[in-house]
Coordinates of C-alpha atoms in Angstrom, one line a residue:
M1 CA 23.6 -11.7 6.0
N2 CA 24.3 -15.1 4.5
N3 CA 27.4 -16.4 3.5
S4 CA 25.9 -18.1 0.6
Q5 CA 29.5 -17.6 -1.5
G6 CA 29.5 -20.7 -3.8
I7 CA 25.8 -21.2 -4.4
S8 CA 24.1 -21.6 -6.9
K9 CA 23.1 -17.7 -8.1
A10 CA 19.7 -19.5 -9.3
L11 CA 18.5 -20.5 -6.2
G12 CA 15.9 -18.3 -5.1
L13 CA 15.9 -17.0 -1.3
I14 CA 13.3 -14.9 -0.1
H15 CA 15.7 -14.1 3.2
P16 CA 19.1 -12.9 3.7
I17 CA 19.3 -14.8 6.8
T18 CA 21.1 -17.8 7.7
I19 CA 19.4 -19.7 10.4
Q20 CA 20.6 -21.8 12.5
K21 CA 18.2 -23.2 15.5
G22 CA 14.4 -23.8 15.2
L23 CA 11.5 -25.4 18.1
N24 CA 8.3 -25.1 17.4
A25 CA 6.8 -21.2 16.3
E26 CA 10.5 -20.1 16.8
V27 CA 13.7 -20.2 14.7
W28 CA 17.1 -18.1 15.5
D29 CA 18.9 -16.8 12.7
E30 CA 23.1 -17.8 13.9
Q31 CA 23.0 -14.3 15.5
G32 CA 21.3 -15.6 18.3
K33 CA 18.0 -12.9 16.6
R34 CA 15.2 -15.2 16.9
Y35 CA 12.2 -14.9 14.9
I36 CA 8.6 -16.2 15.2
D37 CA 7.9 -18.2 11.9
F38 CA 5.1 -17.5 9.9
V39 CA 6.8 -19.4 6.6
G40 CA 8.0 -23.3 8.2
G41 CA 9.8 -24.4 5.7
I42 CA 7.6 -23.1 2.8
G43 CA 5.2 -26.5 4.3
V44 CA 6.8 -28.4 5.6
L45 CA 6.2 -27.7 8.9
N46 CA 3.0 -28.2 9.9
F47 CA 3.9 -30.0 13.4
G48 CA 5.9 -27.4 14.2
H49 CA 10.3 -27.5 14.0
C50 CA 12.0 -30.4 16.3
N51 CA 8.5 -31.6 17.6
P52 CA 10.1 -33.4 20.7
S53 CA 7.9 -37.2 19.5
I54 CA 9.0 -36.6 15.6
V55 CA 12.6 -36.3 17.5
T56 CA 12.2 -38.9 18.9
A57 CA 11.3 -40.8 16.0
I58 CA 14.3 -40.0 13.8
Q59 CA 16.8 -40.8 17.0
K60 CA 15.2 -44.3 18.1
Q61 CA 15.1 -45.0 14.1
A62 CA 18.5 -44.0 13.0
E63 CA 20.2 -46.2 16.4
T64 CA 18.3 -49.2 14.6
L65 CA 18.9 -48.8 10.4
T66 CA 19.7 -46.0 8.2
H67 CA 19.0 -47.0 5.0
Y68 CA 18.1 -50.4 3.2
A69 CA 16.3 -49.8 -0.1
F70 CA 13.5 -50.5 -0.7
N71 CA 12.6 -52.5 -4.0
A72 CA 15.3 -55.0 -2.8
A73 CA 14.4 -56.0 0.8
M74 CA 11.8 -54.6 2.5
H75 CA 12.1 -52.7 5.8
R76 CA 9.2 -52.4 9.1
P77 CA 9.6 -48.8 9.1
Y78 CA 7.7 -48.4 5.1
L79 CA 5.1 -50.9 5.0
S80 CA 3.7 -49.6 8.7
F81 CA 4.0 -46.1 7.6
M82 CA 1.9 -46.8 5.0
E83 CA -0.4 -48.7 6.0
K84 CA -1.6 -46.2 8.4
L85 CA -1.2 -44.0 6.0
L86 CA -3.6 -45.3 3.6
K87 CA -6.8 -45.2 6.4
I88 CA -6.8 -41.9 6.1
I89 CA -6.9 -41.5 2.6
P90 CA -10.1 -39.8 1.5
I91 CA -11.1 -42.9 -2.1
S92 CA -13.1 -45.5 -0.4
E93 CA -11.9 -47.8 -2.5
P94 CA -9.0 -50.5 -2.3
L95 CA -5.7 -48.0 -2.0
A96 CA -1.5 -48.9 -3.0
G97 CA 0.5 -46.4 -2.3
M98 CA 4.7 -45.9 -3.3
F99 CA 7.4 -43.5 -1.0
T100 CA 8.6 -41.1 -3.3
N101 CA 12.8 -38.5 -1.7
S102 CA 9.9 -35.2 -2.1
G103 CA 7.0 -33.5 -3.7
A104 CA 8.2 -33.6 -7.3
E105 CA 8.9 -37.5 -7.9
A106 CA 5.5 -37.8 -6.6
T107 CA 4.2 -35.9 -9.7
E108 CA 6.3 -37.7 -11.8
N109 CA 5.3 -40.8 -10.6
A110 CA 2.2 -40.0 -11.3
L111 CA 2.0 -38.9 -14.8
K112 CA 3.5 -42.7 -15.6
V113 CA 1.2 -44.2 -13.7
A114 CA -2.2 -43.0 -16.1
R115 CA 0.2 -42.3 -19.0
I116 CA 0.9 -45.9 -17.8
V117 CA -3.1 -47.7 -16.6
T118 CA -5.0 -44.3 -20.1
K119 CA -2.8 -45.3 -23.0
R120 CA -2.7 -41.8 -23.5
T121 CA 0.0 -38.6 -22.9
A122 CA -1.6 -35.6 -22.2
V123 CA -2.8 -33.6 -19.2
I124 CA -4.6 -31.0 -18.1
A125 CA -3.4 -28.5 -15.4
F126 CA -4.5 -25.2 -14.2
D127 CA -3.7 -21.3 -14.4
G128 CA -1.7 -21.0 -11.2
G129 CA -0.2 -24.6 -10.3
F130 CA 3.1 -25.5 -9.3
H131 CA 3.8 -29.0 -8.8
G132 CA 7.6 -29.3 -9.3
R133 CA 10.6 -28.6 -11.1
T134 CA 11.0 -31.3 -12.1
L135 CA 11.5 -32.0 -16.7
A136 CA 8.0 -33.8 -16.2
A137 CA 6.9 -31.5 -13.2
V138 CA 7.7 -28.4 -14.2
N139 CA 5.8 -28.2 -17.5
L140 CA 2.6 -28.1 -15.5
N141 CA 3.0 -25.5 -12.8
G142 CA 0.7 -23.4 -14.3
K143 CA 3.2 -19.9 -14.4
T144 CA 6.4 -19.6 -17.0
R145 CA 8.6 -16.8 -15.0
P146 CA 11.1 -18.3 -13.1
Y147 CA 10.9 -22.2 -14.3
K148 CA 10.6 -22.3 -17.5
D149 CA 12.7 -19.9 -18.7
G150 CA 15.1 -21.2 -20.8
L151 CA 14.4 -24.6 -20.6
G152 CA 12.8 -25.5 -24.4
P153 CA 11.4 -28.1 -24.9
L154 CA 9.4 -30.0 -22.4
P155 CA 7.5 -33.1 -21.3
G156 CA 3.8 -33.2 -22.4
P157 CA 1.6 -32.9 -24.5
V158 CA 0.2 -30.6 -21.2
Y159 CA -2.8 -27.8 -21.8
H160 CA -3.1 -25.7 -18.4
I161 CA -7.5 -23.8 -17.7
P162 CA -8.5 -21.7 -15.3
Y163 CA -8.4 -22.6 -13.0
P164 CA -11.8 -21.0 -10.8
S165 CA -11.4 -20.1 -7.2
A166 CA -13.9 -16.9 -5.8
D167 CA -10.4 -16.1 -3.7
N168 CA -10.0 -15.1 -8.1
G169 CA -13.1 -14.7 -9.6
V170 CA -12.9 -17.5 -12.6
T171 CA -16.6 -18.5 -12.4
V172 CA -16.7 -22.0 -13.3
E173 CA -18.3 -21.2 -16.0
Q174 CA -15.4 -19.9 -16.8
A175 CA -13.5 -22.3 -16.5
Q176 CA -16.0 -25.2 -18.0
A177 CA -16.1 -23.3 -21.0
A178 CA -12.1 -22.8 -21.5
L179 CA -12.4 -26.6 -21.1
Q180 CA -15.1 -27.3 -23.9
R181 CA -13.0 -24.9 -26.3
L182 CA -9.8 -26.8 -24.7
I183 CA -11.1 -30.3 -26.6
Q184 CA -12.5 -29.3 -29.2
V185 CA -9.8 -26.5 -30.7
E186 CA -6.6 -28.2 -28.7
V187 CA -6.5 -31.6 -27.9
D188 CA -8.8 -34.6 -28.2
V189 CA -10.6 -35.6 -25.7
E190 CA -9.4 -39.6 -25.9
E191 CA -5.8 -38.4 -26.5
I192 CA -6.6 -37.1 -22.4
A193 CA -4.8 -39.3 -20.1
A194 CA -5.4 -37.1 -16.8
F195 CA -6.4 -33.8 -15.3
I196 CA -4.2 -32.2 -12.0
F197 CA -4.6 -29.9 -9.5
E198 CA -4.4 -28.2 -6.7
P199 CA -7.5 -28.7 -4.6
V200 CA -5.9 -25.0 -3.1
L201 CA -3.6 -23.6 -4.8
G202 CA -0.3 -22.5 -2.6
E203 CA 2.3 -20.9 -5.0
G204 CA -0.8 -19.4 -6.5
G205 CA -2.2 -17.7 -3.6
F206 CA -4.3 -19.8 -1.7
H207 CA -6.6 -19.8 -4.0
I208 CA -10.2 -22.6 -3.4
M209 CA -11.1 -24.6 -6.3
Q210 CA -15.7 -24.4 -6.6
P211 CA -16.9 -27.5 -6.0
A212 CA -19.3 -27.3 -8.1
F213 CA -16.0 -27.5 -10.7
A214 CA -13.9 -30.3 -9.0
Q215 CA -17.6 -31.9 -9.3
Y216 CA -18.4 -31.1 -13.0
L217 CA -14.6 -32.6 -13.4
R218 CA -15.2 -35.9 -11.5
Q219 CA -17.7 -36.2 -14.1
F220 CA -15.7 -35.2 -17.5
C221 CA -13.7 -37.9 -16.2
D222 CA -15.9 -40.6 -15.4
Q223 CA -18.0 -39.5 -18.9
H224 CA -14.2 -39.9 -20.4
G225 CA -11.7 -42.4 -18.9
I226 CA -9.6 -39.9 -17.8
L227 CA -8.0 -39.6 -14.1
I228 CA -8.3 -37.0 -11.0
I229 CA -4.8 -36.4 -9.4
A230 CA -5.1 -33.9 -6.7
D231 CA -2.1 -32.3 -5.5
E232 CA -2.4 -33.0 -1.1
I233 CA 2.1 -32.0 -1.4
Q234 CA 0.7 -28.3 0.4
S235 CA -2.4 -29.3 1.5
G236 CA -2.1 -31.9 3.7
F237 CA -1.6 -32.4 6.1
A238 CA -4.7 -30.6 8.2
R239 CA -3.3 -27.3 6.2
T240 CA -6.6 -26.4 5.4
G241 CA -8.6 -27.8 8.6
H242 CA -9.9 -30.3 8.3
D243 CA -7.0 -33.7 7.1
F244 CA -5.8 -33.4 3.6
A245 CA -7.9 -30.2 1.6
I246 CA -10.3 -32.3 -1.6
R247 CA -12.9 -33.0 1.0
H248 CA -13.7 -29.2 1.0
L249 CA -14.6 -29.8 -2.8
G250 CA -16.8 -33.7 -1.6
I251 CA -14.8 -35.8 -4.9
E252 CA -13.3 -38.5 -5.1
P253 CA -10.1 -38.8 -7.0
D254 CA -7.8 -41.4 -8.4
L255 CA -4.4 -40.7 -7.2
M256 CA -2.3 -37.8 -4.7
L257 CA 0.3 -36.5 -5.0
L258 CA 1.6 -35.4 -1.3
G259 CA 5.3 -34.9 1.3
K260 CA 6.7 -31.9 2.9
S261 CA 4.4 -32.3 6.4
I262 CA 4.3 -35.9 6.1
A263 CA 7.4 -36.4 7.7
G264 CA 7.9 -33.4 9.6
G265 CA 10.8 -32.1 7.5
L266 CA 12.7 -35.3 6.3
P267 CA 12.7 -35.4 2.4
L268 CA 9.8 -37.5 2.0
G269 CA 6.6 -37.7 -0.2
A270 CA 4.5 -40.5 -1.4
L271 CA 3.0 -41.6 -4.6
V272 CA -1.3 -43.5 -3.6
G273 CA -4.2 -43.7 -5.2
R274 CA -6.9 -46.3 -6.4
A275 CA -4.8 -49.9 -5.9
K276 CA -6.5 -50.9 -9.7
Y277 CA -4.2 -48.1 -10.8
M278 CA -0.9 -47.5 -9.1
D279 CA -0.1 -51.7 -9.1
F280 CA -1.3 -51.9 -12.9
P281 CA 2.2 -50.2 -14.3
T282 CA 4.6 -53.3 -15.1
K283 CA 7.1 -54.6 -11.3
G284 CA 10.4 -52.7 -11.3
A285 CA 7.9 -49.2 -13.4
L286 CA 7.9 -48.0 -10.0
G287 CA 10.8 -47.2 -7.6
G288 CA 13.8 -45.5 -6.4
T289 CA 17.2 -46.5 -3.6
Y290 CA 16.4 -43.4 -1.0
S291 CA 12.6 -43.8 -1.4
G292 CA 10.8 -44.1 1.9
N293 CA 14.4 -44.4 3.8
P294 CA 13.5 -45.8 7.4
I295 CA 14.3 -42.9 9.1
A296 CA 11.8 -40.5 6.8
C297 CA 9.2 -43.1 7.9
A298 CA 9.8 -43.7 11.2
A299 CA 9.7 -39.7 11.2
G300 CA 6.0 -39.9 9.1
L301 CA 4.4 -42.3 11.2
A302 CA 4.6 -39.3 14.1
T303 CA 3.4 -37.5 12.5
L304 CA 0.3 -39.5 11.3
D305 CA -0.1 -39.8 15.8
I306 CA 0.3 -35.6 16.6
L307 CA -1.8 -35.1 13.6
Q308 CA -4.0 -37.1 14.2
S309 CA -4.0 -36.4 18.7
D310 CA -7.1 -34.1 20.1
Q311 CA -4.2 -32.2 21.5
F312 CA -3.6 -30.9 18.2
Q313 CA -7.1 -30.3 16.9
A314 CA -8.2 -27.6 19.1
S315 CA -4.6 -26.5 18.2
V316 CA -5.4 -26.1 14.2
Q317 CA -9.5 -24.7 15.3
H318 CA -7.7 -22.1 17.6
Y319 CA -5.0 -20.9 14.8
I320 CA -7.8 -20.7 12.1
Q321 CA -10.4 -18.7 14.6
C322 CA -8.1 -16.8 15.5
I323 CA -6.8 -16.1 12.0
E324 CA -10.2 -15.3 10.9
Q325 CA -10.8 -13.2 13.7
R326 CA -7.9 -11.0 13.2
Y327 CA -8.2 -10.1 9.8
A328 CA -12.3 -9.0 11.0
K329 CA -10.5 -6.8 14.0
W330 CA -8.6 -4.9 10.7
Q331 CA -11.3 -4.3 8.1
Q332 CA -13.7 -3.3 10.9
M333 CA -11.0 -0.9 12.3
Q334 CA -9.8 -0.3 8.1
L335 CA -6.4 -0.9 9.6
T336 CA -5.0 0.3 5.3
P337 CA -6.1 0.8 2.0
W338 CA -3.9 -2.2 1.1
L339 CA -5.7 -5.0 2.9
G340 CA -7.8 -6.5 0.3
R341 CA -9.4 -10.7 0.7
L342 CA -7.9 -13.8 3.1
T343 CA -8.0 -16.1 0.7
G344 CA -7.8 -20.3 0.9
V345 CA -9.7 -21.6 3.6
G346 CA -9.1 -23.7 7.3
A347 CA -5.7 -23.3 8.0
M348 CA -4.6 -21.9 5.2
R349 CA -5.0 -18.6 4.2
G350 CA -3.4 -16.6 2.6
I351 CA -3.6 -11.9 2.7
E352 CA -4.2 -10.0 -0.2
L353 CA -1.9 -6.3 -0.9
Q354 CA -4.8 -5.4 -3.0
H355 CA -5.2 -1.3 -3.2
P356 CA -8.8 -0.1 -4.8
E357 CA -7.0 2.7 -6.9
L358 CA -3.6 1.1 -7.4
G359 CA -4.0 -2.4 -8.3
A360 CA -1.5 -4.3 -6.4
G361 CA 0.7 -4.2 -3.6
T362 CA 3.4 -5.9 -4.8
A363 CA 6.1 -3.9 -3.6
Q364 CA 4.1 -3.0 -0.4
L365 CA 4.2 -6.3 0.7
A366 CA 8.0 -6.4 -0.4
Q367 CA 8.8 -4.2 1.9
V368 CA 6.0 -5.3 4.9
M369 CA 8.0 -8.7 5.1
A370 CA 11.5 -6.7 4.9
D371 CA 10.3 -4.0 7.9
A372 CA 8.4 -7.7 9.3
R373 CA 11.3 -9.7 8.8
E374 CA 13.5 -6.4 11.4
Q375 CA 10.8 -6.7 14.2
G376 CA 11.1 -10.6 14.2
L377 CA 8.7 -12.4 12.3
L378 CA 9.7 -14.1 9.0
L379 CA 6.9 -13.7 6.3
M380 CA 7.0 -15.1 2.2
S381 CA 5.2 -14.1 -0.9
S382 CA 2.4 -16.0 -3.5
G383 CA 0.7 -15.0 -5.5
P384 CA 1.1 -14.3 -10.3
A385 CA 1.6 -10.5 -8.5
K386 CA 3.6 -11.8 -5.3
N387 CA 0.2 -9.2 -3.5
I388 CA -0.2 -12.8 -1.2
I389 CA 1.3 -12.8 2.4
R390 CA 1.6 -16.6 2.5
L391 CA 0.7 -18.0 6.4
L392 CA 2.1 -21.0 6.7
T393 CA 2.4 -20.9 10.8
P394 CA 3.3 -24.2 12.1
L395 CA 0.2 -25.5 13.8
T396 CA 1.2 -26.0 16.5
I397 CA 2.1 -23.0 17.8
S398 CA 1.0 -21.7 20.9
P399 CA -1.9 -18.9 21.0
E400 CA 0.0 -16.6 22.7
M401 CA 2.6 -16.4 20.0
L402 CA 0.4 -16.4 17.7
D403 CA -1.3 -13.6 19.1
E404 CA 3.1 -11.7 18.9
G405 CA 3.2 -13.2 15.6
L406 CA 0.3 -10.8 14.3
D407 CA 0.5 -7.4 16.8
I408 CA 4.0 -7.6 13.9
L409 CA 2.0 -7.9 11.7
E410 CA -0.5 -5.4 12.2
A411 CA 1.9 -2.6 13.0
V412 CA 3.8 -3.7 10.2
L413 CA 0.4 -3.3 7.7
A414 CA -0.5 -0.1 9.4
K415 CA 2.9 2.0 7.7
T416 CA 1.1 1.0 3.9
A417 CA -1.9 3.3 4.8
T418 CA -0.4 5.7 3.0
A419 CA 2.8 4.5 1.0
Q420 CA 1.9 4.2 -2.4

């Protein structure tokens, strides 16, 4: 058990263990017990724990320069990483960006840019979305508990509409109707600064947006002078099979939020987008003391080298194939009546526990997670009912270890066959 004395009880805890060491897709607790990690630091470790290339970059940079506030004087890791990062951003216009300390901080800065550029304040977000825990970002989340409990009025105005996805049954037409109702009843379209969405919901259950709605939204925003902010904090850096999930939707956003796996485990985020918007705020309006520190930027440069390597791309494709084949096998063998849909896309997949008569398998998933942990596999839940297994396995996992982890998952899922 972990020793959490003195730690705020308001911090959530998924697994009551204390991790001491990690390597690629394995971690060990303080008692020396080994686990296969299908949580990946909640999406931070697409490139694995302690990836040798990233560790080497961190060590080398730590010997040269550990910190300089970029607003005070530039440093080469920031300049080099931004230059290389912008080359892979899927927006076909001149680009500019800034580094932040986290995804939530990137979200906050995107709101600032959108407000300043459009001279408007309203933002439209989506049911089930998650964009951070800071005071402005938290209001964007399409879920009240636990994030907004007791906070009172929040920065806004923010409005929510249903997230259209084949994974949740919300149609393009339903989302369009909700948007039309919103601008007729709740908010003047001329007051909307931006739409913000995850191309694939993370905490919301690994649901991918319907491409037809994304294309409709792009046309709507172009017509009304509204910015599109794509939150790729969890879906970026190959998690969906593409470098960025927005490529699945066939549109280009105006601004993109990056974080989590951007620096292989070090605190770093980014806001990037069309230069005409990113350069619009007054000089000094954006920045931060620690934002884009040299060590995190050096780690980020190493992640891009890994991302673009043939070996990594082959590993991602094997992971995708293996997950899809194993799920199809479980369906064919009728592993458990609680086996629902395989949500998401590419390597960003969720396994739903849903009984045809008894409904969402919330309690069943809680037991699956506990049983899997006992057998050496770490899992986490997602979705409004917490009945979807959120697979965030390092994409560098070996084929043998992936099979071992899926064997454990298969065994514990099979135990739910008669559970009520």
